[in-house]
Coordinates of C-alpha atoms in Angstrom, one line a residue:
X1 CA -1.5 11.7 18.3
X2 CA 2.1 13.0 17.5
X3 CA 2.8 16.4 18.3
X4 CA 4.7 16.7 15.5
X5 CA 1.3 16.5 12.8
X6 CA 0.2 19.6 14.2
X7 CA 3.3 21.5 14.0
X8 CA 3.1 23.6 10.9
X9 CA 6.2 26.3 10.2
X10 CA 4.3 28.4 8.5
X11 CA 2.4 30.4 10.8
X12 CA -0.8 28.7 10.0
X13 CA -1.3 28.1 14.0
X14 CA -0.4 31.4 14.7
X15 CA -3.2 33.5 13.1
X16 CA -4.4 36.0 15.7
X17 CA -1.5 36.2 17.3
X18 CA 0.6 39.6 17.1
X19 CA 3.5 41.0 18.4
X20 CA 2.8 43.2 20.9
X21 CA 5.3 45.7 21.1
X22 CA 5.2 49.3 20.5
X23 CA 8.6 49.3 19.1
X24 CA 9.4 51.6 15.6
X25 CA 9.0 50.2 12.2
X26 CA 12.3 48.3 12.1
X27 CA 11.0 45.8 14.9
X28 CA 7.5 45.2 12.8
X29 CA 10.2 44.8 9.6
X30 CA 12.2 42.3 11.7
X31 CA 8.9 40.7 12.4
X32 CA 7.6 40.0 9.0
X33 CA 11.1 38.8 7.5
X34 CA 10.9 36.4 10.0
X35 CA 7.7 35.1 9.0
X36 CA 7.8 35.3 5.3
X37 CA 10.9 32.6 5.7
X38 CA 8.0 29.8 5.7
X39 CA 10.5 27.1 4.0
X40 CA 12.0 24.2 6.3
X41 CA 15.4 24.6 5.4
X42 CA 15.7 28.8 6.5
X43 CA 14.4 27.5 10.1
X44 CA 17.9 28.6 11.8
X45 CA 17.6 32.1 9.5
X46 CA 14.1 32.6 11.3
X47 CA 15.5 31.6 14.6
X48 CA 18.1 34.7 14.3
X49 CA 15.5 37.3 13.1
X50 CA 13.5 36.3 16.2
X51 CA 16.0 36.3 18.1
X52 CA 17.3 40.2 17.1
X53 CA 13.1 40.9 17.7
X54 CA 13.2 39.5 21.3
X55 CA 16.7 41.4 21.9
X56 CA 14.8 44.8 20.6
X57 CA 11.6 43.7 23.0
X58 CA 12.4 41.0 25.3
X59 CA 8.8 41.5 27.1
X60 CA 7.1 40.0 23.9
X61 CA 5.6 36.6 24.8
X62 CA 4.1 35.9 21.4
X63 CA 7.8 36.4 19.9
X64 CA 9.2 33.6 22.6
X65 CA 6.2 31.7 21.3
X66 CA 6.9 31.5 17.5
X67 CA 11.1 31.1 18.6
X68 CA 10.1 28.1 20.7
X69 CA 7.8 26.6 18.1
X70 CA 10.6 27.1 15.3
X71 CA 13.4 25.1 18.1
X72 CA 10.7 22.7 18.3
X73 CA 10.6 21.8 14.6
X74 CA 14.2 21.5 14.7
X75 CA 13.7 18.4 16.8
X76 CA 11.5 17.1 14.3
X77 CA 14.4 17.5 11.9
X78 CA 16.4 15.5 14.0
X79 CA 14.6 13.4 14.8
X80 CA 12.5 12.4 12.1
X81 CA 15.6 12.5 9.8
X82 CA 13.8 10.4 6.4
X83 CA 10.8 12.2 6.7
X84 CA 12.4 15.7 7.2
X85 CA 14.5 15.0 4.4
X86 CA 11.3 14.3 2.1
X87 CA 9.3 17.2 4.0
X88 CA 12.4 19.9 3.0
X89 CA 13.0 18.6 -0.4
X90 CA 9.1 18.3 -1.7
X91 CA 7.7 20.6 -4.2
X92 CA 4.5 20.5 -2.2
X93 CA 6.5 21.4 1.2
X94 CA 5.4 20.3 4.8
X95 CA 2.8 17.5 4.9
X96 CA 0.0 18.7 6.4
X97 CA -1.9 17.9 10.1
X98 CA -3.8 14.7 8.2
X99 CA -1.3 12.9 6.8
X100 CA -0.5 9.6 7.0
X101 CA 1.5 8.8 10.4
X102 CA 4.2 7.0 10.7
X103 CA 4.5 4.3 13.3
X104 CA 8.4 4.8 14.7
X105 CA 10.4 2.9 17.5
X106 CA 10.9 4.7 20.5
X107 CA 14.8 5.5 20.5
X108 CA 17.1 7.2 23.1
X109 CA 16.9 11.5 22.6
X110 CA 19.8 12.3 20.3
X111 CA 22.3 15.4 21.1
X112 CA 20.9 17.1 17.8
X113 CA 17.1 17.0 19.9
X114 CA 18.2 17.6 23.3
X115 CA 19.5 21.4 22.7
X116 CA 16.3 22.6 20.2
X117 CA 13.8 20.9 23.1
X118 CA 15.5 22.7 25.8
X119 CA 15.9 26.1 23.9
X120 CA 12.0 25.4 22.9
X121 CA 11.1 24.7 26.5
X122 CA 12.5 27.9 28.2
X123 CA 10.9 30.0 25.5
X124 CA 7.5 28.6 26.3
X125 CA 8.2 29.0 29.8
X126 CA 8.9 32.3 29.1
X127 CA 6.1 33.3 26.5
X128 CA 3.8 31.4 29.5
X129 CA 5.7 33.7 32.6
X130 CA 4.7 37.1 30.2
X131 CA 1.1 36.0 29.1
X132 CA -0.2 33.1 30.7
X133 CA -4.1 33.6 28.7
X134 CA -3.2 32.1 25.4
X135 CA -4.2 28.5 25.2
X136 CA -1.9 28.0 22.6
X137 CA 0.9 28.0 24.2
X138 CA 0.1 25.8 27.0
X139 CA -1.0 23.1 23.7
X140 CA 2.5 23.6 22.6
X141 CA 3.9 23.3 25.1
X142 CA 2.4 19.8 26.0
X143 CA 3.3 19.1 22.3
X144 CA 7.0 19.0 23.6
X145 CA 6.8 17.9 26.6
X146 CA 5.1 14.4 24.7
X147 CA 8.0 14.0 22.1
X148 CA 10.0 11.0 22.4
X149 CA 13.0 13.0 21.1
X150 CA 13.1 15.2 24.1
X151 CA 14.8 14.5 27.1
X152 CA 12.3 16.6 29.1
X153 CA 9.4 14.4 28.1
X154 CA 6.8 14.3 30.7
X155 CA 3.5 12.8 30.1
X156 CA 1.8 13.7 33.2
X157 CA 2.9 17.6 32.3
X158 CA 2.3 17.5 28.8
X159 CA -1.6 16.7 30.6
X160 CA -1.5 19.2 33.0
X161 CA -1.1 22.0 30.2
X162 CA -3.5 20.3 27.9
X163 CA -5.9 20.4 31.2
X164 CA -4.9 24.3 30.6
X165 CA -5.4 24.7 27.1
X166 CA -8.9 23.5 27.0
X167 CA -9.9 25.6 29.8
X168 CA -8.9 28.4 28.1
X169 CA -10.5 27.1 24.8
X170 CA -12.8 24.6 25.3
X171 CA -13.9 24.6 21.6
X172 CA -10.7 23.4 20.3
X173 CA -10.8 19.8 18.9
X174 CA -7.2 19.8 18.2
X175 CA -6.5 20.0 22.1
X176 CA -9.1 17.4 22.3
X177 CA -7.5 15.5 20.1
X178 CA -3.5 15.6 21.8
X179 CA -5.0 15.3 25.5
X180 CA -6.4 11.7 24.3
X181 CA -3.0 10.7 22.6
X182 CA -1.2 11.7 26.2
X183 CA -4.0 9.3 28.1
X184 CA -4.1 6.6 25.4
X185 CA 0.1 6.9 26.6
X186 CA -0.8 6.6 29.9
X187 CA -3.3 3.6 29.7
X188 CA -6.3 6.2 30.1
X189 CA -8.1 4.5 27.3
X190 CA -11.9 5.3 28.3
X191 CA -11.3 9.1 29.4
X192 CA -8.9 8.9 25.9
X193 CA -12.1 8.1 24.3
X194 CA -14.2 11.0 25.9
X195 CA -11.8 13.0 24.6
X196 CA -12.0 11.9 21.1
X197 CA -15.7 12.0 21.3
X198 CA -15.6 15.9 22.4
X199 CA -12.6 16.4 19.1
X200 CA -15.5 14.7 16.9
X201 CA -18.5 16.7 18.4
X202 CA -16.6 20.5 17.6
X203 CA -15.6 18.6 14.2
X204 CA -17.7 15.9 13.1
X205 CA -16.5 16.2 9.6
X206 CA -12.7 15.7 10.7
X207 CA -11.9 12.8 9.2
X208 CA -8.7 12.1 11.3
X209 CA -10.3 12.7 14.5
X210 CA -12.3 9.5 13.4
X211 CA -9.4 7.2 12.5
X212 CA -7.5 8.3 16.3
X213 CA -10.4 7.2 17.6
X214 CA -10.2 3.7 15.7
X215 CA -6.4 3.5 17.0
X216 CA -7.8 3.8 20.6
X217 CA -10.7 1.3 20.4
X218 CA -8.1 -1.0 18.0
X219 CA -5.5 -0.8 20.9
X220 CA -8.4 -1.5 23.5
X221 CA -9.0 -4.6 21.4
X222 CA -12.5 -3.2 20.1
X223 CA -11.9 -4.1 16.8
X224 CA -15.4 -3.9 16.1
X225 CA -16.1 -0.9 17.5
X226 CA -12.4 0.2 15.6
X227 CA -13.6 -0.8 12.1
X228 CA -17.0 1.3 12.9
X229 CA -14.2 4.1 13.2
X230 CA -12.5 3.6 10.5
X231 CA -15.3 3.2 8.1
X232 CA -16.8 6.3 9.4
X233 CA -13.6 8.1 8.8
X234 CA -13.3 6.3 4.8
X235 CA -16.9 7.9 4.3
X236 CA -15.3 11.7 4.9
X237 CA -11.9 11.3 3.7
X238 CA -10.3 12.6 0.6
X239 CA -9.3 9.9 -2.3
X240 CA -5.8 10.4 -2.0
X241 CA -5.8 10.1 2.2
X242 CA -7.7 6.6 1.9
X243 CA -4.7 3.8 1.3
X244 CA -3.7 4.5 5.2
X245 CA -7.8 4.6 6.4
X246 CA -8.2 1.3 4.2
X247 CA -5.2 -0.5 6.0
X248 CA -6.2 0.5 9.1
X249 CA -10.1 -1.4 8.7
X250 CA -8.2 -4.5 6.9
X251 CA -6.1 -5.1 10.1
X252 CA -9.1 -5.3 12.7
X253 CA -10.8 -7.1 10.1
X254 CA -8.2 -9.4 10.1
X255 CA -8.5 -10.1 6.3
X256 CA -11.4 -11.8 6.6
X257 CA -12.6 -11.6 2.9
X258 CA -16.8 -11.8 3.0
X259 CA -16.6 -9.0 5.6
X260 CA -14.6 -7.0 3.9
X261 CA -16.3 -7.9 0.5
X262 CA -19.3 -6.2 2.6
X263 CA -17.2 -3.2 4.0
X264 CA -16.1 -2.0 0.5
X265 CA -19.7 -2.3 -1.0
X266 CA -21.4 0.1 1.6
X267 CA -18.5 2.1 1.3
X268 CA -18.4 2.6 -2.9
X269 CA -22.1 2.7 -2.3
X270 CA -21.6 6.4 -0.3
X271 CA -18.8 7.0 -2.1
X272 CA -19.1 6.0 -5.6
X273 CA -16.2 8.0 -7.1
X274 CA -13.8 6.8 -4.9
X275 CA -10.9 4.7 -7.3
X276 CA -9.7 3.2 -4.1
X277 CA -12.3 1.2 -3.0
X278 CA -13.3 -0.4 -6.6
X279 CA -9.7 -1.6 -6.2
X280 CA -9.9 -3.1 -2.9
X281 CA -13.1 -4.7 -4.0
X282 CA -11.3 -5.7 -7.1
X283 CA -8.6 -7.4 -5.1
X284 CA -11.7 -9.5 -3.2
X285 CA -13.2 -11.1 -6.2
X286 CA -10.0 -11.9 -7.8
X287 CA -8.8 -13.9 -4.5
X288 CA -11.9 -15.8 -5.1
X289 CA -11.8 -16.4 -8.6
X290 CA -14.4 -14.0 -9.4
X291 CA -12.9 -12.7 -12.5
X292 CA -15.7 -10.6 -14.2
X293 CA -16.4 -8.6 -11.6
X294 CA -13.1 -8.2 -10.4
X295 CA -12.2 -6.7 -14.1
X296 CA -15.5 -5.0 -13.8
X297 CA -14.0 -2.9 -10.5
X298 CA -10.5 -2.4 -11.7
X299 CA -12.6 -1.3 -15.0
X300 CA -14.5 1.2 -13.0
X301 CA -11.5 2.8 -11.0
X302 CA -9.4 3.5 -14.1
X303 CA -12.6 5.4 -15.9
X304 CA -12.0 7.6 -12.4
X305 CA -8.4 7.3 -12.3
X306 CA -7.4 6.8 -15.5
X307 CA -4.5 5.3 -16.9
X308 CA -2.8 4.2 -13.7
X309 CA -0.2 2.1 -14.2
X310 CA -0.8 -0.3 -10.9
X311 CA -4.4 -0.6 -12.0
X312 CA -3.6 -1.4 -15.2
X313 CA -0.9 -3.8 -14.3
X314 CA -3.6 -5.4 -11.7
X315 CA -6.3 -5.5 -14.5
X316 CA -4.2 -6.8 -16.4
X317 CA -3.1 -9.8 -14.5
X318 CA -6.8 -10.6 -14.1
X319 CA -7.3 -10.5 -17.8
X320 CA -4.2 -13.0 -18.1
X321 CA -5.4 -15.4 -15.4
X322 CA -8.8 -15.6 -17.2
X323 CA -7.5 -16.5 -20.3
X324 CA -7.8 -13.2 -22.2
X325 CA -4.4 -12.9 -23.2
X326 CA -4.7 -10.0 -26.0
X327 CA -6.8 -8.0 -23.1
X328 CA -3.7 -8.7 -20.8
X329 CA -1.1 -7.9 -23.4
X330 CA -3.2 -4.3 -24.0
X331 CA -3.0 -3.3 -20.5
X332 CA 1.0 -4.2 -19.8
X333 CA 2.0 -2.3 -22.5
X334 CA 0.0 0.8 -21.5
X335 CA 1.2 0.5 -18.5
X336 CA 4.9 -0.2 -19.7
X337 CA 4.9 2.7 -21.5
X338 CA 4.3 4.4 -18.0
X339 CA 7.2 2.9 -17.1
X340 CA 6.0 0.3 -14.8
X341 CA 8.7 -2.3 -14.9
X342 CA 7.2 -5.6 -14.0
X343 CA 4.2 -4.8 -16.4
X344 CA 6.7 -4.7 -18.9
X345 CA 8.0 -8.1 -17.6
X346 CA 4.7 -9.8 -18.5
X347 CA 4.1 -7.9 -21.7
X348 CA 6.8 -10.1 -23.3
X349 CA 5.6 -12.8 -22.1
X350 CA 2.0 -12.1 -22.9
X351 CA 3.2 -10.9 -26.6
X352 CA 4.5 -14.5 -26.9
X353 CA 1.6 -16.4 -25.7
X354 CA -1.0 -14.4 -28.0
X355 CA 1.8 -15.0 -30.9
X356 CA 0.8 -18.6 -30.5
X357 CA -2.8 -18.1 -30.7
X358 CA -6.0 -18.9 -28.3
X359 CA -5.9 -22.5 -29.8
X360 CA -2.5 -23.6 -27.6
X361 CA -3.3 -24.2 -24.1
X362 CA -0.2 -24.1 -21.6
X363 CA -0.4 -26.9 -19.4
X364 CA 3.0 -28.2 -18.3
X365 CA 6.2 -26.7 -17.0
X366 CA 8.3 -29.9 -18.0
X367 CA 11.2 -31.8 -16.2
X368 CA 14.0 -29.7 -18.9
X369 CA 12.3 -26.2 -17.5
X370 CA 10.6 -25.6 -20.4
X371 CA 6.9 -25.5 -21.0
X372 CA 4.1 -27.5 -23.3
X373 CA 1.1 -26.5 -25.0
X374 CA -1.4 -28.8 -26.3
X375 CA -3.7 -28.0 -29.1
X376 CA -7.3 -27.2 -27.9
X377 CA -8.9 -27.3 -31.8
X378 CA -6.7 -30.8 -32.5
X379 CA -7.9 -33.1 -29.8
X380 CA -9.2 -36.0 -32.2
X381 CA -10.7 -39.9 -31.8
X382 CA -8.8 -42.0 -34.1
X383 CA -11.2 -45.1 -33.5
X384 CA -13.1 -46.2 -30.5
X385 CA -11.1 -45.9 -27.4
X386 CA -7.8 -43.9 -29.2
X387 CA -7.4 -40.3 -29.1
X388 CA -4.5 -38.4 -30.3
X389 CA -3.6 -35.0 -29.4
X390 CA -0.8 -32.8 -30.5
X391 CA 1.6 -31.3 -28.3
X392 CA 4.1 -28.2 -29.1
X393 CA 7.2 -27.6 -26.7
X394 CA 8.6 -24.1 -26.0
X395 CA 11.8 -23.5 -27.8
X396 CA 15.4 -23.7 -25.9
X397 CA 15.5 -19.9 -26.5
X398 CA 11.9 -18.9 -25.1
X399 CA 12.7 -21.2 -22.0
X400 CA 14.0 -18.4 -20.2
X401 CA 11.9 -18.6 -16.3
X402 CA 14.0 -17.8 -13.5
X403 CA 14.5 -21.8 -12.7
X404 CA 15.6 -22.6 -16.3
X405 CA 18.3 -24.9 -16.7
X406 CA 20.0 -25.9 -20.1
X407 CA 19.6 -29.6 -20.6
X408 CA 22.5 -31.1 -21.9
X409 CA 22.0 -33.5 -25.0
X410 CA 23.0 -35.7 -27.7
X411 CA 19.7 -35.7 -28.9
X412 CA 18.2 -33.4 -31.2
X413 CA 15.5 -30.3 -29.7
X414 CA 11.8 -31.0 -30.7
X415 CA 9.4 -28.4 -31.1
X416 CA 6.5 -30.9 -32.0
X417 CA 4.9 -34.1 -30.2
X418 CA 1.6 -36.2 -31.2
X419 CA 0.5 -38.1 -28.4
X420 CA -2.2 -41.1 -28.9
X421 CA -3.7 -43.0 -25.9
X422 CA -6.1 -45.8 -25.1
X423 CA -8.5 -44.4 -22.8
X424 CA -10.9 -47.4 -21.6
X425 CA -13.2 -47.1 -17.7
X426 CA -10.3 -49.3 -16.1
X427 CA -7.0 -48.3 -17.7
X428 CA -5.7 -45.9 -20.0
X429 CA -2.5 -46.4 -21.8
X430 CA 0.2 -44.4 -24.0
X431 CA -0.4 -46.0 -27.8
X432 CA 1.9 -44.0 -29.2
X433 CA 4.6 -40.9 -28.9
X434 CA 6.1 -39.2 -32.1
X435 CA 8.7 -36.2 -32.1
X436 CA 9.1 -33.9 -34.3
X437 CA 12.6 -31.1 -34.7
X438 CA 12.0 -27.9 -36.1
X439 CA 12.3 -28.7 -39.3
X440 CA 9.6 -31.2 -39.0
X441 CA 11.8 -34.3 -39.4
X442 CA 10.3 -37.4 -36.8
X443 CA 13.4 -37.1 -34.7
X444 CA 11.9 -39.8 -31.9
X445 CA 9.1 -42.6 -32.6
X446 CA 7.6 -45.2 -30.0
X447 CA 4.6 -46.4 -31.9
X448 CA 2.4 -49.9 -30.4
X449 CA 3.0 -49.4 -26.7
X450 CA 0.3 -50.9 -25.9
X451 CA 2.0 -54.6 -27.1
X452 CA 4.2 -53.4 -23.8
X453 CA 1.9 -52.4 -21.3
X454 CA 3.4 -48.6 -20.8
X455 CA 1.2 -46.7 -17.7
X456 CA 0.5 -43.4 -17.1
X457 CA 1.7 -42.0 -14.6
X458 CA 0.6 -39.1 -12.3
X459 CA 3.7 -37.2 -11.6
X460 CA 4.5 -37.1 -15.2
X461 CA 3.9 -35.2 -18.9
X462 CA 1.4 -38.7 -19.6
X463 CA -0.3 -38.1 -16.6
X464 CA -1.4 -34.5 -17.3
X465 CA -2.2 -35.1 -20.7
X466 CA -4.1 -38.5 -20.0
X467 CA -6.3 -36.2 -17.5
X468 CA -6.6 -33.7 -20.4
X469 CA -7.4 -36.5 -23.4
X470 CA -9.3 -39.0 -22.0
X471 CA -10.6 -37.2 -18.6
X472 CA -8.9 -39.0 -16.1
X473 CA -10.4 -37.8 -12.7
X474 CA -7.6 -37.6 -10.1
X475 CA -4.7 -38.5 -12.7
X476 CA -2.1 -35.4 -13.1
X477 CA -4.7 -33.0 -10.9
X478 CA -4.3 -34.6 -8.0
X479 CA 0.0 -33.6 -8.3
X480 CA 0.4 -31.2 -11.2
X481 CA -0.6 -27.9 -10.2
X482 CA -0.2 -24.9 -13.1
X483 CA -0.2 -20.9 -12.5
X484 CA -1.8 -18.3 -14.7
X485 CA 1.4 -18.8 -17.0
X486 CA 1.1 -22.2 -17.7
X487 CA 4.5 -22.8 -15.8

């Protein structure tokens, strides 16, 4: 519903239209230069050569035309400063009418706009006052007259020629498309709807037309009615035009997860090569816990996508949280070596965990920041009622998380701990603790604690492990909480 989408520089809006002088060759020459300078930063150099045209025929109303349109860009330069710099320095040049918009906050004209949108202005006028039966210049000129950045902005005008335009050309949906911007503006919401309707009739496979209509209904507070729109729109759209259409339907749906769960499979179900929704469905399952199909999705949009670093990076976490570590590690390298940063971040810590082997189990982020790991093949009965498991401690060096803090101590590091409790239905009891350096020499011993009653308790190392060991419901669960890292 910004003017400034439908703006091109290139003369793509101008087919049809030609000068129509009967000046010699050197005003055609003129002419042509003029329009063969199609890249945003030679915009003042076109301005000039259309200037010396008008000079040579000043009763040209398609040359005030294509002048005005050029001053008008210049306000977009202005104004838009980020996204001009992007839109000037891009291989790929302009972004088209259908890209993404950009929601801005309404600021005070600038100097730098208010001399273009005048200069644009009195050459519409002008191109209007010579030739007032080309419907294209009354669109334009409603273009302008909705910009924020002018200072001659004026809604109810920028209607009236829109009003103009379509009589002209009522089979334009682009005009359509504006008029319903300037009466969504003006609180016009069901004739803004109309309007959108007629865009969609003359274009029903224009995508864009579908998603303006979504922002109408969405601003109406139809958000069912919006997400219809949207969805509609996600069924035409290109792959790489999605992120913005899928953002849109997960605001009115207000993150609600089983409806959107819903959403994305009627959507991959029309449109079954589209990477972008297997993600989004991906993302579902894994916020509830579904991991298989959630690696199943992200599986499925890298065989259409392939290697994308973020998918992989997402895959990968899934892989991690599930437990398949060497899975994980694959897919953070790959996508380390694409130069995804954080991917590289967990490969080291993924390498280090797989070092250790599927047999220790993270379970504890202790008190000294460092983590534990307890042996999942060494969890033995030692006679009725004692089990022992064993217990390994992250070295000082590995303990590097971002809350790490280096315990200061007289006593010797351990790398090794054999835990033995009593586990009984009404109490359970530490028997005995035994530390070991890494040299394997005992460096701590408290054997018989069970001659001095010694509890578990909850908010403690004793409290997970008594959970783990002797299955403790509520003891260590109930207060520990661990992450997909064990931390």
């Amino acid at each position: 519903m910004n003017g400034f989408k439908e703006m091109p520089i290139d003369g793509q809006i101008f087919q049809g239209l030609t000068a129509v002088s009967d000046d010699a060759d050197s005003l055609r020459a003129t002419v042509d230069e003029a329009e063969r300078s199609t890249v945003a930063d030679r915009v003042d150099e076109r301005i000039e050569k259309y200037t010396e045209a008008i000079d040579r025929n000043p009763t040209d109303p398609i040359l005030y035309f294509k002048r005005g349109s050029l001053h008008c860009h210049r306000v977009a330069l202005s104004y838009f400063s980020t996204e001009a710099d992007a839109m000037i320095h891009s291989p790929a040049g302009p972004r088209d009418s259908q890209s993404e918009p950009v929601e801005r906050s309404a600021e005070p004209p600038s100097a730098d706009s208010a001399v273009p949108c005048g200069l644009a202005l009195d050459d519409f006028n002008r191109a209007i006052a010579l030739n007032s039966q080309y419907a294209i210049f009354f669109y334009m000129r409603g273009v302008l007259l909705t910009l924020e950045a002018c200072p001659h902005r004026n809604l109810e005008a920028a209607l009236a020629d829109f009003d103009e335009a379509l009589r002209l050309n009522p089979a334009n949906g682009a005009f359509y498309q504006e008029r319903a911007g300037v009466r969504m503006k003006l609180g016009q919401f069901n004739q803004a709807i109309n309007d959108m309707d007629q865009a969609i009739l003359i274009e029903p496979s224009n995508y864009y037309f579908l998603y303006e209509k979504g922002l109408i209904q969405e601003r109406m507070g139809d958000h069912e009615n919006a997400a219809d729109s949207y969805m509609r729109a996600l069924f035409l759209a290109p792959n790489d035009r999605m992120p913005f259409l899928i953002t849109a339907l997960k605001g009115v749906r207000q993150d609600s997860a089983d409806v959107l769960l819903g959403d994305f499979t009627s959507l991959i179900a029309k449109r079954p090569a589209a990477s972008s929704l297997y993600v989004q469905r991906a993302m579902l399952f894994a916020d509830e816990e579904k991991w298989k199909e959630a690696i199943d999705d992200f599986s499925r949009a890298l065989s259409l996508r392939g290697d994308d670093p973020n998918v992989l990076f997402s895959r990968g976490k899934i892989y991690f949280t599930a437990g398949k570590k060497q899975d994980a590690q694959q897919d953070f390298q790959t996508a380390c070596r694409q130069h995804h940063t954080a991917a590289c971040d967990y490969a080291k810590i993924t390498q280090r965990d797989v070092a250790r082997g599927e047999r220790w189990v993270p379970f504890w982020y202790s008190r000294d920041r460092r983590q534990y790991f307890y042996d999942r093949e060494y969890l033995k009965n030692q006679q009725k009622g004692f089990r022992l498991i064993r217990v390994r401690v992250e070295s000082e060096e590995d303990a590097n998380g971002p809350d790490y803090v280096p315990i200061r101590s007289e006593r010797p590091g351990y790398t090794l701990q054999w835990w033995e409790f009593r586990c009984s239905t009404s109490r359970f009891r530490i028997a005995k603790i035994r530390r070991f350096d890494n040299g394997g020499r005992l460096v701590e011993s408290y054997p018989e604690y069970e001659k001095n009653f010694r509890p578990v308790l909850v908010d403690s190392i004793s409290g997970k492990l008594a959970d783990i060991v002797c299955g403790v419901s509520g003891v260590g669960k109930a207060t520990e909480k661990t992450d997909s890292s064990g931390r």
